[in-house]
Amino acid sequence: MRTEEARPVRLKDYRPPDWLVETVELDVSLDSTATPVRAALTLRPNGSGAAPAPLVLDGDALNLRALKLDGAALPPEQFVATPDRLTIAQPPQRRFRLEIETVVDPSANTQLSGLYRSGAIYCTQCEAEGFRRITYFPDRPDVMAVYTTRIEAEKAEAPVLLANGNLVRSGDVPGTTRHFAVWHDPFPKPSYLFALVGGNLACVEDRFRTMSGREVTLRIYVEQGKERRCLYAMDALKRAMRWDETAFGREYDLDIFMIVAVSDFNMGAMENKGLNIFNDKYILASSETATDTDFERIEAVVAHEYFHNWTGNRITCRDWFQLCLKEGLTVFRDQEFSADQRSRAVERIGDVRGLRTHQFVEDAGPLAHPVRPAVYHEINNFYTATVYEKGAELVRMLRVLLGAENFRKGMDLYFSRHDGQAATVEQFVQCFADVSSTDLTQFMLWYSQAGTPEVVATGSYDARAKSYRLELAQSIPPTPGQPSKQPMVVPLAVSLVGREGRDLPLKLDDGRTVERGVLTLTKSVETFVFADVAEQPVASLNRGFSAPIKLSANLSADDLRFLAAHDADPFNRWQALQTLATRLLLDNTAASRASRPARHDPGLLDALGATLADGALEPAFVALALTLPGEAEIAREIGHDVDPDAVFAARAALRAAVGEYLAGPLFDHYRRLSESGPYRPDAASAGRRMLRNTCLDLLVATQQPEAISLAARQYQAADNMTDRMAALSALSLCDVPERAAALDDFYARYADDPLIVDKWLTLQATVPEPATLDRVRALTSHRAFSFANPNRVRALIHAFALANQKEFNRADGAGYDFIVETVLALDPKNPQLAARLVSALKNWRMLEPVRRERAEAALRRVATAPSLSPDVGDIVRRALAKD
Ligand code: PHE
Ligand code: ZN
């Protein structure tokens, strides 16, 4: 158990390390319950060293067996070793060699941090603070060392032995049934990027020729028999490697790049140098087992981890406060990659939907924190949508502000100036300031101020003066610890759209020019007056979602329908429809609560119909346009006194209304879009399937027997997982006999495939009916379920808490009680997973009073439970804090 001494950790307290580590030699002899770890570190004092510095190494649940300094056993009075610290009070103030022997139990490691077992495979996870669970070490990212790793294991149990870098030697251990491998990584790296793997793994191999002509061996290791399901990931890897060369000039640097897929993993994947370790969910795919969305995620995650080789590994973070330096930047890079591989507009809309559902919701509640936090109690709790997704938005804003060319120059400078270093956000931003001679001081507020800025835009046209006046006012709501905020730099891509749908020339009346169509708001209130505006325009604001803000503009329903039909910016065409739908959903949620009749909006239905009928639009775009904002997002828009039943009812009614009103064209599209020929996972085919399945979903929302049998038929006839799942998921929302039959059939077909059974668990957890909670409880005892596997827990329990707003937020509080029980049961085993689950309660304050009280009581029950992990303790304390 980790202690909470030295916590909280504050950014302002950063001090460089007293000791540096030049080299690490590890010798790990894999054994299921007692793995000896011998570490030899070359240490040297850092800098001038005015006062002699003690040596304090981090540990976590460690067990010291032996300690030597420069080859001689250190007398017991010269050091103190506890499970979480090794202190040598008076080490020699010069370079020396420290040999540490610990012993760890991989089988008992249920936290999945440090050295653990996933099934029969030995693997490690060291980010953020897992290396200290293997050996005593200055476990902080600004200590970068060169690692040599010797792994030894039973040949039969672990024929494959891997670590970072290049293989230098391997062979049998004479006189035993064991063998060994020695790996050397020439690139200095922080301990969180260390990895080793041992097991009986199959391997798929390929090659890649880099832009300078070097040959790199690519290997993906998976469970025996699953080789064929790695081919898409391998293809994605090669495309990512090529893309990083062309888009950023970044070449791979080792002779081998390996990926290992394991079934038990707390997160998506990990970018260990030369040896990425993946949750197998983000590697394994075939047309029969994975949906188009799975393929898309695999492509993105493989690319993300690969891109970390430069943004994260070659240039790493000085300390964990700088997490967004690698994560926000790498998410930005993987989003750009996907946009280039697929459709830019569709990618952007998808990313913004994700941002709004996760990050905006986080920003609106008690767990809100800046992209670069100033304080943390438990760093594991900061792998958040804010650090990742909002972090990516800040990088994108730099590009909007400076233009693509200066942006690329800034990135080039960052790579050359900081290669091999542990850097900070300031150093990153300084590169962009330097190449563009721009003062980015105010921009830094995006990193330090939490909360989603709200921008109110008021436009008016003066027909006589032929001018258009745009008043912009920004405000940032208070967030924990930050009651008042300063105005930020908001880059707003804008256009004035004329009657014909053309963008009118933008000319400010004070002679300033609008560069690249971007207005930069820097004050609380600012007015821009456009001159020579020949006709009354409609303003298209925040095009492409140029800034991650909440925008409200004085646009009428007519204006929005006009933009939906004519805006040259596809994002804003989509946004216009979303805004219309959101307005209606907010009204109807309020009406439902007040038992008033719902409002109808034929204009919205017609606009959706026109979008569906527009043959010039990409199918995936049309599908997104027909998809209504989600319940979590509507709840966040309402903001307080939320009744999730009313939100659900309003949204369900609108889906049904769309399905009824557009039944004819939806059926037509459904028929017309049927694919012939074999399944292909490319974006265009996936887009057609997406539109077809969206049509089906809207038709089924009407609950008409005809639509239901269409879905039942599609379920049976499908020759790929995308269509089968889409039909099943449409059916799963209806209380009809076809549903149970199809769910049983699905389980019977795929019972042997855990990743597919996860889909089955999720579907059942997301049925919006009162019986669901009991069903979910019952499923926790199903033989396919296990609390020990994070994917199972996420598929069933997280899905219930996050994707079934109605049943999780049952008015009787039973949904909260279930989460509390689960969290308390999980916490002693896997605190990271438990902490993520308890975060589902974070938005309790925006609920209506009855549910609010029950959710708060649930959080308090967790908070007062004995011996909470630092992970869960931190979340519940922040969730309940009053400020
Ligand atoms: N660094 C991983 C990523 O690529 C995420 C991760 C964090 C994985 C912590 C494991 C543990 O985003
Ligand atoms: Zn990452």
XYZ file of N, CA and C in Angstrom, residues 453-539:
261
model
N -14.702 27.918 -21.442
C -15.100 29.308 -21.669
C -16.436 29.370 -22.404
N -17.242 30.342 -21.999
C -18.515 30.549 -22.678
C -18.417 31.841 -23.464
N -18.725 31.759 -24.726
C -18.653 32.943 -25.572
C -20.053 33.243 -26.084
N -20.474 34.479 -25.859
C -21.775 34.914 -26.367
C -21.514 35.837 -27.548
N -22.095 35.500 -28.684
C -21.879 36.289 -29.894
C -23.187 36.949 -30.297
N -23.112 38.249 -30.488
C -24.295 38.963 -30.928
C -23.960 39.703 -32.212
N -24.616 39.310 -33.276
C -24.328 39.917 -34.571
C -25.511 40.738 -35.041
N -25.218 41.832 -35.746
C -26.321 42.590 -36.333
C -25.848 43.251 -37.634
N -26.759 43.313 -38.570
C -26.433 43.853 -39.884
C -27.063 45.234 -40.017
N -26.277 46.161 -40.509
C -26.789 47.502 -40.781
C -26.881 47.638 -42.301
N -28.117 47.556 -42.822
C -28.306 47.505 -44.277
C -27.870 48.809 -44.932
N -28.077 49.926 -44.207
C -27.715 51.199 -44.835
C -26.214 51.390 -44.891
N -25.559 51.079 -43.761
C -24.098 51.254 -43.721
C -23.364 50.085 -44.378
N -24.112 49.071 -44.748
C -23.510 47.847 -45.288
C -22.401 47.334 -44.354
N -22.733 47.303 -43.083
C -21.732 46.795 -42.137
C -22.372 45.738 -41.226
N -21.507 44.869 -40.725
C -21.973 43.816 -39.820
C -21.165 43.927 -38.547
N -21.887 44.022 -37.453
C -21.262 44.230 -36.151
C -21.348 42.933 -35.368
N -20.203 42.490 -34.885
C -20.192 41.237 -34.129
C -19.612 41.518 -32.751
N -20.476 41.377 -31.750
C -19.994 41.595 -30.391
C -19.740 40.245 -29.743
N -18.562 40.085 -29.173
C -18.183 38.813 -28.563
C -17.870 39.046 -27.093
N -18.488 38.260 -26.231
C -18.211 38.380 -24.799
C -17.826 37.015 -24.273
N -16.725 36.941 -23.536
C -16.317 35.645 -22.992
C -16.356 35.652 -21.472
N -16.668 34.488 -20.911
C -16.586 34.326 -19.457
C -16.223 32.875 -19.191
N -15.547 32.660 -18.074
C -15.168 31.292 -17.734
C -15.736 30.996 -16.352
N -16.568 29.964 -16.257
C -17.217 29.688 -14.979
C -16.194 29.287 -13.917
N -16.538 29.518 -12.648
C -15.632 29.107 -11.568
C -15.459 27.589 -11.547
N -14.284 27.140 -11.142
C -14.007 25.702 -10.997
C -13.283 25.528 -9.665
N -13.132 24.300 -9.177
C -12.526 24.110 -7.860
C -11.190 24.844 -7.707
N -11.119 25.687 -6.684
C -9.890 26.430 -6.419
C -9.675 27.634 -7.313
N -10.572 27.857 -8.268
C -10.405 28.986 -9.201
C -11.722 29.748 -9.333
N -12.018 30.569 -8.320
C -13.312 31.264 -8.342
C -13.432 32.313 -9.452
N -12.327 32.948 -9.802
C -12.463 33.944 -10.870
C -11.329 33.791 -11.865
N -11.630 34.133 -13.100
C -10.687 33.832 -14.182
C -10.367 35.085 -14.989
N -9.274 34.985 -15.701
C -8.908 36.058 -16.630
C -9.360 35.680 -18.040
N -9.602 36.689 -18.877
C -9.985 36.374 -20.252
C -8.853 35.653 -20.997
N -9.253 34.782 -21.896
C -8.280 33.967 -22.615
C -8.192 34.405 -24.083
N -7.241 33.822 -24.781
C -7.123 34.036 -26.227
C -8.037 33.020 -26.901
N -9.054 33.505 -27.587
C -9.996 32.588 -28.235
C -9.930 32.779 -29.745
N -9.335 31.844 -30.454
C -9.273 31.964 -31.907
C -10.574 31.470 -32.535
N -11.313 32.388 -33.117
C -12.611 32.031 -33.695
C -12.521 32.093 -35.208
N -12.602 30.941 -35.835
C -12.679 30.937 -37.296
C -14.108 31.337 -37.665
N -14.236 32.360 -38.500
C -15.575 32.884 -38.795
C -15.767 33.086 -40.287
N -17.044 33.178 -40.624
C -17.374 33.595 -41.977
C -18.718 34.296 -41.936
N -18.916 35.205 -42.875
C -20.244 35.770 -43.086
C -20.763 35.115 -44.360
N -21.829 34.373 -44.199
C -22.330 33.596 -45.335
C -23.451 34.383 -46.012
N -23.280 34.616 -47.315
C -24.275 35.383 -48.071
C -25.448 34.519 -48.507
N -26.445 35.189 -49.082
C -27.692 34.513 -49.484
C -27.471 33.252 -50.311
N -26.516 33.328 -51.210
C -26.273 32.188 -52.104
C -25.484 31.071 -51.414
N -25.111 31.317 -50.175
C -24.320 30.309 -49.478
C -22.821 30.502 -49.648
N -22.462 31.642 -50.302
C -21.032 31.885 -50.481
C -20.472 32.691 -49.316
N -19.192 32.465 -49.016
C -18.533 33.250 -47.968
C -18.256 34.646 -48.497
N -18.736 35.670 -47.774
C -18.484 37.047 -48.197
C -17.070 37.446 -47.758
N -16.453 38.380 -48.495
C -15.102 38.822 -48.086
C -15.155 39.460 -46.690
N -14.132 39.189 -45.894
C -14.098 39.731 -44.533
C -13.130 40.903 -44.481
N -13.687 42.077 -44.160
C -12.839 43.256 -44.079
C -13.284 44.039 -42.859
N -12.360 44.262 -41.928
C -12.743 44.997 -40.723
C -12.712 46.493 -41.012
N -13.638 47.235 -40.399
C -13.746 48.663 -40.731
C -12.576 49.485 -40.198
N -11.805 48.932 -39.249
C -10.654 49.684 -38.740
C -9.384 49.364 -39.527
N -9.532 48.653 -40.633
C -8.375 48.399 -41.484
C -7.610 47.137 -41.125
N -7.888 46.538 -39.951
C -7.215 45.285 -39.609
C -7.634 44.195 -40.596
N -6.780 43.252 -40.794
C -7.157 42.160 -41.689
C -7.516 40.929 -40.851
N -8.361 40.106 -41.417
C -8.748 38.875 -40.725
C -7.928 37.751 -41.336
N -6.861 37.382 -40.639
C -5.969 36.398 -41.264
C -6.525 34.990 -41.194
N -6.513 34.347 -42.335
C -6.997 32.967 -42.484
C -8.402 32.788 -41.899
N -9.193 33.867 -41.955
C -10.575 33.766 -41.475
C -10.715 33.637 -39.973
N -9.668 34.028 -39.239
C -9.710 33.833 -37.789
C -9.745 35.171 -37.051
N -10.760 35.356 -36.222
C -10.812 36.510 -35.327
C -10.233 36.056 -34.000
N -9.353 36.869 -33.417
C -8.788 36.461 -32.143
C -9.331 37.341 -31.030
N -10.112 36.726 -30.183
C -10.703 37.422 -29.045
C -9.720 37.343 -27.881
N -9.370 38.492 -27.304
C -8.419 38.457 -26.190
C -8.958 39.148 -24.937
N -10.054 39.870 -25.086
C -10.599 40.597 -23.938
C -11.929 39.993 -23.532
N -12.477 40.484 -22.427
C -13.776 39.970 -21.971
C -14.857 40.271 -22.995
N -14.807 41.501 -23.500
C -15.797 41.883 -24.503
C -15.068 42.580 -25.637
N -15.408 42.220 -26.833
C -14.757 42.849 -27.981
C -15.755 42.942 -29.122
N -15.669 44.036 -29.873
C -16.583 44.184 -30.996
C -15.782 44.276 -32.284
N -16.218 43.521 -33.256
C -15.595 43.564 -34.576
C -16.650 44.081 -35.550
N -16.286 45.088 -36.325
C -17.236 45.614 -37.314
C -16.687 45.329 -38.703
N -17.467 44.618 -39.489
C -17.065 44.288 -40.858
C -17.662 45.317 -41.800
N -16.826 45.790 -42.728
C -17.277 46.814 -43.670
C -17.564 46.182 -45.027
N -18.293 46.938 -45.849
C -18.601 46.511 -47.229
C -19.276 45.146 -47.291
N -20.188 44.935 -46.399
C -20.943 43.675 -46.431
C -22.167 43.933 -47.301
N -22.135 43.386 -48.508
C -23.107 43.771 -49.529
C -24.539 43.363 -49.199
N -24.695 42.283 -48.480
C -26.052 41.800 -48.195
C -26.116 41.276 -46.774
N -27.326 41.104 -46.285
C -27.509 40.560 -44.934
C -26.945 39.138 -44.863
N -25.900 38.937 -44.048
C -25.299 37.597 -43.985
C -25.812 36.788 -42.784
N -25.481 35.526 -42.769
C -25.614 34.725 -41.548
C -24.198 34.409 -41.079
N -23.947 34.650 -39.795
C -22.588 34.430 -39.291
C -22.362 32.950 -39.010
